[in-house]
Short mmCIF file of N, CA, C and O in Angstrom, two decimals:
data_model
loop_
_atom_site.label_atom_id
_atom_site.label_comp_id
_atom_site.label_asym_id
_atom_site.label_seq_id
_atom_site.Cartn_x
_atom_site.Cartn_y
_atom_site.Cartn_z
N MET A 25 -6.54 -12.79 -15.82
CA MET A 25 -6.53 -13.97 -14.98
C MET A 25 -7.45 -15.01 -15.58
O MET A 25 -8.58 -14.70 -15.95
N SER A 26 -6.98 -16.23 -15.65
CA SER A 26 -7.70 -17.28 -16.35
C SER A 26 -8.93 -17.76 -15.62
O SER A 26 -9.97 -17.98 -16.21
N GLY A 27 -8.87 -17.99 -14.36
CA GLY A 27 -10.02 -18.50 -13.63
C GLY A 27 -9.62 -19.11 -12.32
O GLY A 27 -8.50 -18.93 -11.84
N GLN A 28 -10.55 -19.85 -11.74
CA GLN A 28 -10.34 -20.45 -10.43
C GLN A 28 -9.10 -21.33 -10.44
O GLN A 28 -8.90 -22.14 -11.33
N GLY A 29 -8.25 -21.17 -9.45
CA GLY A 29 -7.03 -21.96 -9.33
C GLY A 29 -5.85 -21.37 -10.10
O GLY A 29 -4.75 -21.90 -10.04
N SER A 30 -6.07 -20.29 -10.84
CA SER A 30 -4.97 -19.70 -11.59
C SER A 30 -4.03 -18.97 -10.65
O SER A 30 -4.36 -18.67 -9.50
N GLY A 31 -2.85 -18.68 -11.14
CA GLY A 31 -1.86 -17.97 -10.33
C GLY A 31 -2.34 -16.61 -9.89
O GLY A 31 -2.02 -16.15 -8.80
N GLY A 32 -3.14 -15.95 -10.74
CA GLY A 32 -3.69 -14.64 -10.38
C GLY A 32 -4.63 -14.72 -9.20
O GLY A 32 -4.65 -13.84 -8.35
N ASN A 33 -5.42 -15.79 -9.14
CA ASN A 33 -6.34 -15.95 -8.02
C ASN A 33 -5.60 -16.29 -6.74
O ASN A 33 -6.01 -15.89 -5.66
N VAL A 34 -4.52 -17.04 -6.86
CA VAL A 34 -3.72 -17.36 -5.68
C VAL A 34 -3.09 -16.08 -5.13
O VAL A 34 -3.12 -15.83 -3.92
N LEU A 35 -2.56 -15.26 -6.02
CA LEU A 35 -1.99 -13.97 -5.61
C LEU A 35 -3.06 -13.09 -4.96
O LEU A 35 -2.81 -12.46 -3.93
N ALA A 36 -4.26 -13.07 -5.55
CA ALA A 36 -5.36 -12.27 -4.99
C ALA A 36 -5.75 -12.78 -3.61
O ALA A 36 -6.02 -11.98 -2.71
N ALA A 37 -5.79 -14.10 -3.43
CA ALA A 37 -6.14 -14.67 -2.12
C ALA A 37 -5.08 -14.30 -1.08
O ALA A 37 -5.41 -13.99 0.06
N VAL A 38 -3.82 -14.33 -1.47
CA VAL A 38 -2.74 -13.96 -0.54
C VAL A 38 -2.86 -12.48 -0.18
O VAL A 38 -2.69 -12.11 0.99
N CYS A 39 -3.18 -11.65 -1.15
CA CYS A 39 -3.36 -10.22 -0.87
C CYS A 39 -4.52 -10.00 0.10
O CYS A 39 -4.41 -9.19 1.03
N SER A 40 -5.61 -10.74 -0.11
CA SER A 40 -6.76 -10.60 0.79
C SER A 40 -6.47 -11.14 2.18
O SER A 40 -7.10 -10.74 3.14
N PHE A 41 -5.52 -12.07 2.28
CA PHE A 41 -5.13 -12.58 3.60
C PHE A 41 -4.56 -11.45 4.45
O PHE A 41 -4.85 -11.34 5.63
N PHE A 42 -3.75 -10.60 3.84
CA PHE A 42 -3.12 -9.52 4.59
C PHE A 42 -4.05 -8.33 4.79
O PHE A 42 -4.10 -7.75 5.88
N ILE A 43 -4.78 -7.94 3.76
CA ILE A 43 -5.73 -6.84 3.86
C ILE A 43 -7.00 -7.27 3.14
O ILE A 43 -6.98 -7.50 1.92
N ALA A 44 -8.07 -7.39 3.87
CA ALA A 44 -9.34 -7.82 3.28
C ALA A 44 -9.76 -6.84 2.18
O ALA A 44 -9.74 -5.63 2.38
N GLY A 45 -10.10 -7.38 1.02
CA GLY A 45 -10.50 -6.55 -0.11
C GLY A 45 -9.38 -6.25 -1.08
O GLY A 45 -9.65 -5.88 -2.22
N LEU A 46 -8.15 -6.42 -0.67
CA LEU A 46 -7.03 -6.13 -1.56
C LEU A 46 -6.99 -7.10 -2.73
O LEU A 46 -6.67 -6.72 -3.86
N GLY A 47 -7.35 -8.34 -2.49
CA GLY A 47 -7.39 -9.32 -3.57
C GLY A 47 -8.42 -8.97 -4.62
O GLY A 47 -8.18 -9.11 -5.82
N GLN A 48 -9.57 -8.50 -4.18
CA GLN A 48 -10.60 -8.07 -5.12
C GLN A 48 -10.13 -6.85 -5.90
O GLN A 48 -10.42 -6.72 -7.09
N LEU A 49 -9.39 -5.97 -5.25
CA LEU A 49 -8.85 -4.80 -5.93
C LEU A 49 -7.83 -5.22 -6.99
O LEU A 49 -7.82 -4.66 -8.09
N VAL A 50 -7.01 -6.19 -6.68
CA VAL A 50 -6.03 -6.72 -7.64
C VAL A 50 -6.75 -7.31 -8.86
O VAL A 50 -6.28 -7.19 -9.99
N GLN A 51 -7.91 -7.90 -8.63
CA GLN A 51 -8.69 -8.49 -9.71
C GLN A 51 -9.51 -7.45 -10.48
O GLN A 51 -10.15 -7.77 -11.46
N GLY A 52 -9.49 -6.22 -10.03
CA GLY A 52 -10.22 -5.15 -10.71
C GLY A 52 -11.66 -5.01 -10.28
O GLY A 52 -12.43 -4.31 -10.94
N ARG A 53 -12.04 -5.63 -9.18
CA ARG A 53 -13.42 -5.54 -8.68
C ARG A 53 -13.46 -4.52 -7.55
O ARG A 53 -13.39 -4.85 -6.38
N ILE A 54 -13.60 -3.27 -7.92
CA ILE A 54 -13.47 -2.17 -6.97
C ILE A 54 -14.58 -2.16 -5.93
O ILE A 54 -14.33 -1.99 -4.74
N LEU A 55 -15.83 -2.34 -6.37
CA LEU A 55 -16.95 -2.31 -5.43
C LEU A 55 -16.84 -3.44 -4.41
O LEU A 55 -17.04 -3.22 -3.21
N ALA A 56 -16.51 -4.64 -4.86
CA ALA A 56 -16.34 -5.77 -3.95
C ALA A 56 -15.19 -5.50 -2.97
O ALA A 56 -15.29 -5.84 -1.79
N ALA A 57 -14.13 -4.88 -3.46
CA ALA A 57 -12.99 -4.56 -2.60
C ALA A 57 -13.40 -3.60 -1.49
O ALA A 57 -13.05 -3.80 -0.32
N ILE A 58 -14.14 -2.57 -1.84
CA ILE A 58 -14.57 -1.58 -0.85
C ILE A 58 -15.49 -2.23 0.18
O ILE A 58 -15.35 -2.00 1.39
N ILE A 59 -16.42 -3.05 -0.30
CA ILE A 59 -17.38 -3.69 0.61
C ILE A 59 -16.67 -4.62 1.58
O ILE A 59 -16.91 -4.57 2.80
N PHE A 60 -15.79 -5.50 1.08
CA PHE A 60 -15.07 -6.41 1.97
C PHE A 60 -14.18 -5.66 2.95
O PHE A 60 -14.10 -6.01 4.12
N PHE A 61 -13.51 -4.62 2.47
CA PHE A 61 -12.64 -3.84 3.36
C PHE A 61 -13.45 -3.21 4.48
O PHE A 61 -13.08 -3.32 5.67
N LEU A 62 -14.55 -2.56 4.13
CA LEU A 62 -15.35 -1.89 5.15
C LEU A 62 -15.99 -2.86 6.12
O LEU A 62 -15.96 -2.64 7.34
N LEU A 63 -16.58 -3.95 5.61
CA LEU A 63 -17.20 -4.93 6.49
C LEU A 63 -16.20 -5.50 7.49
O LEU A 63 -16.49 -5.64 8.68
N THR A 64 -15.04 -5.85 7.00
CA THR A 64 -14.03 -6.47 7.86
C THR A 64 -13.46 -5.49 8.87
O THR A 64 -13.45 -5.75 10.08
N TRP A 65 -13.00 -4.35 8.40
CA TRP A 65 -12.28 -3.46 9.29
C TRP A 65 -13.19 -2.67 10.23
O TRP A 65 -12.75 -2.30 11.32
N VAL A 66 -14.44 -2.47 9.87
CA VAL A 66 -15.38 -1.86 10.82
C VAL A 66 -15.59 -2.80 12.00
O VAL A 66 -15.57 -2.39 13.16
N ASN A 67 -15.77 -4.09 11.70
CA ASN A 67 -15.95 -5.06 12.78
C ASN A 67 -14.69 -5.19 13.63
O ASN A 67 -14.79 -5.27 14.86
N TYR A 68 -13.52 -5.23 13.00
CA TYR A 68 -12.28 -5.31 13.77
C TYR A 68 -12.07 -4.07 14.64
O TYR A 68 -11.60 -4.16 15.77
N THR A 69 -12.44 -2.90 14.11
CA THR A 69 -12.29 -1.66 14.87
C THR A 69 -13.23 -1.65 16.07
O THR A 69 -12.84 -1.25 17.18
N LEU A 70 -14.47 -2.09 15.87
CA LEU A 70 -15.40 -2.18 16.99
C LEU A 70 -14.91 -3.18 18.04
O LEU A 70 -15.06 -2.94 19.24
N ALA A 71 -14.31 -4.27 17.59
CA ALA A 71 -13.78 -5.26 18.53
C ALA A 71 -12.61 -4.70 19.32
O ALA A 71 -12.41 -5.04 20.49
N ALA A 72 -11.84 -3.82 18.70
CA ALA A 72 -10.67 -3.25 19.36
C ALA A 72 -11.05 -2.30 20.49
O ALA A 72 -10.22 -2.00 21.35
N THR A 73 -12.29 -1.84 20.53
CA THR A 73 -12.70 -0.95 21.61
C THR A 73 -12.74 -1.67 22.95
O THR A 73 -12.67 -1.03 23.98
N GLY A 74 -12.86 -2.99 22.89
CA GLY A 74 -12.91 -3.77 24.12
C GLY A 74 -14.33 -4.00 24.59
O GLY A 74 -14.65 -5.06 25.10
N ILE A 75 -15.18 -3.02 24.43
CA ILE A 75 -16.57 -3.17 24.85
C ILE A 75 -17.31 -4.10 23.90
O ILE A 75 -18.09 -4.94 24.32
N LEU A 76 -17.05 -3.95 22.62
CA LEU A 76 -17.71 -4.77 21.60
C LEU A 76 -16.76 -5.87 21.10
O LEU A 76 -16.65 -6.09 19.90
N PHE A 77 -16.10 -6.54 22.02
CA PHE A 77 -15.10 -7.55 21.66
C PHE A 77 -15.67 -8.68 20.81
O PHE A 77 -14.97 -9.28 20.02
N PHE A 78 -16.96 -8.94 20.95
CA PHE A 78 -17.60 -10.02 20.19
C PHE A 78 -17.67 -9.72 18.69
O PHE A 78 -17.94 -10.61 17.90
N MET A 79 -17.44 -8.48 18.29
CA MET A 79 -17.46 -8.12 16.87
C MET A 79 -16.26 -8.65 16.12
O MET A 79 -16.21 -8.59 14.89
N ALA A 80 -15.30 -9.22 16.84
CA ALA A 80 -14.15 -9.83 16.17
C ALA A 80 -14.57 -11.05 15.37
O ALA A 80 -13.99 -11.33 14.31
N LEU A 81 -15.56 -11.78 15.83
CA LEU A 81 -16.01 -12.98 15.11
C LEU A 81 -16.62 -12.63 13.75
O LEU A 81 -16.21 -13.22 12.74
N PRO A 82 -17.56 -11.68 13.66
CA PRO A 82 -18.03 -11.32 12.31
C PRO A 82 -16.92 -10.76 11.44
O PRO A 82 -16.88 -11.01 10.23
N GLY A 83 -16.01 -10.01 12.03
CA GLY A 83 -14.87 -9.49 11.27
C GLY A 83 -14.02 -10.60 10.70
O GLY A 83 -13.60 -10.56 9.54
N PHE A 84 -13.77 -11.62 11.50
CA PHE A 84 -13.00 -12.78 11.04
C PHE A 84 -13.74 -13.52 9.93
O PHE A 84 -13.14 -13.93 8.93
N ILE A 85 -15.06 -13.67 10.08
CA ILE A 85 -15.85 -14.35 9.06
C ILE A 85 -15.80 -13.58 7.74
O ILE A 85 -15.61 -14.18 6.67
N PHE A 86 -15.94 -12.26 7.78
CA PHE A 86 -15.86 -11.46 6.56
C PHE A 86 -14.47 -11.53 5.95
O PHE A 86 -14.31 -11.54 4.73
N HIS A 87 -13.44 -11.58 6.79
CA HIS A 87 -12.07 -11.66 6.29
C HIS A 87 -11.84 -12.98 5.55
O HIS A 87 -11.30 -13.00 4.44
N VAL A 88 -12.28 -14.08 6.14
CA VAL A 88 -12.15 -15.39 5.49
C VAL A 88 -12.97 -15.42 4.20
O VAL A 88 -12.53 -15.96 3.18
N TRP A 89 -14.15 -14.82 4.23
CA TRP A 89 -15.00 -14.76 3.05
C TRP A 89 -14.30 -14.00 1.92
O TRP A 89 -14.37 -14.41 0.75
N ALA A 90 -13.61 -12.91 2.25
CA ALA A 90 -12.88 -12.14 1.25
C ALA A 90 -11.76 -12.98 0.62
O ALA A 90 -11.54 -12.93 -0.59
N ILE A 91 -11.07 -13.77 1.44
CA ILE A 91 -10.00 -14.63 0.93
C ILE A 91 -10.57 -15.68 -0.02
O ILE A 91 -10.05 -15.89 -1.12
N ILE A 92 -11.64 -16.34 0.40
CA ILE A 92 -12.25 -17.39 -0.42
C ILE A 92 -12.82 -16.79 -1.71
O ILE A 92 -12.67 -17.37 -2.79
N ASP A 93 -13.45 -15.63 -1.61
CA ASP A 93 -14.01 -14.97 -2.79
C ASP A 93 -12.92 -14.63 -3.81
O ASP A 93 -13.10 -14.82 -5.01
N ALA A 94 -11.79 -14.16 -3.33
CA ALA A 94 -10.69 -13.84 -4.24
C ALA A 94 -10.12 -15.11 -4.89
O ALA A 94 -9.76 -15.10 -6.06
N ALA A 95 -10.06 -16.19 -4.13
CA ALA A 95 -9.50 -17.43 -4.67
C ALA A 95 -10.43 -18.10 -5.68
O ALA A 95 -9.96 -18.76 -6.60
N LYS A 96 -11.74 -17.92 -5.53
CA LYS A 96 -12.70 -18.61 -6.39
C LYS A 96 -13.22 -17.76 -7.54
O LYS A 96 -14.04 -18.24 -8.32
N PHE A 97 -12.77 -16.53 -7.68
CA PHE A 97 -13.28 -15.65 -8.73
C PHE A 97 -12.97 -16.23 -10.11
O PHE A 97 -11.86 -16.63 -10.39
N ARG A 98 -13.99 -16.27 -10.97
CA ARG A 98 -13.83 -16.84 -12.31
C ARG A 98 -13.60 -15.79 -13.38
O ARG A 98 -13.02 -16.07 -14.41
N GLY A 99 -14.11 -14.61 -13.19
CA GLY A 99 -13.94 -13.55 -14.20
C GLY A 99 -14.92 -13.69 -15.34
O GLY A 99 -15.65 -14.66 -15.45
N ALA A 100 -14.91 -12.69 -16.20
CA ALA A 100 -15.81 -12.71 -17.35
C ALA A 100 -15.17 -13.51 -18.47
O ALA A 100 -14.02 -13.30 -18.84
N SER A 101 -15.93 -14.43 -19.03
CA SER A 101 -15.40 -15.28 -20.11
C SER A 101 -15.81 -14.74 -21.46
O SER A 101 -16.89 -14.44 -21.74
#
């Protein structure tokens, strides 16, 4: 992948839109993928309990962060 704005980054951002961390996995950043996946889905799971409904906001923030991170990744030059 060439860099920011490349087709690979757009594909990675779209992947992260559906599953947080998937875009980072597509880019080969395994640790970042695991971290974004866990941060997002732990918060969404806690929000789904109903008692901790406010955890949906941090989950949403982490999800958007994963999308932006995948879209702006520059890679090693």
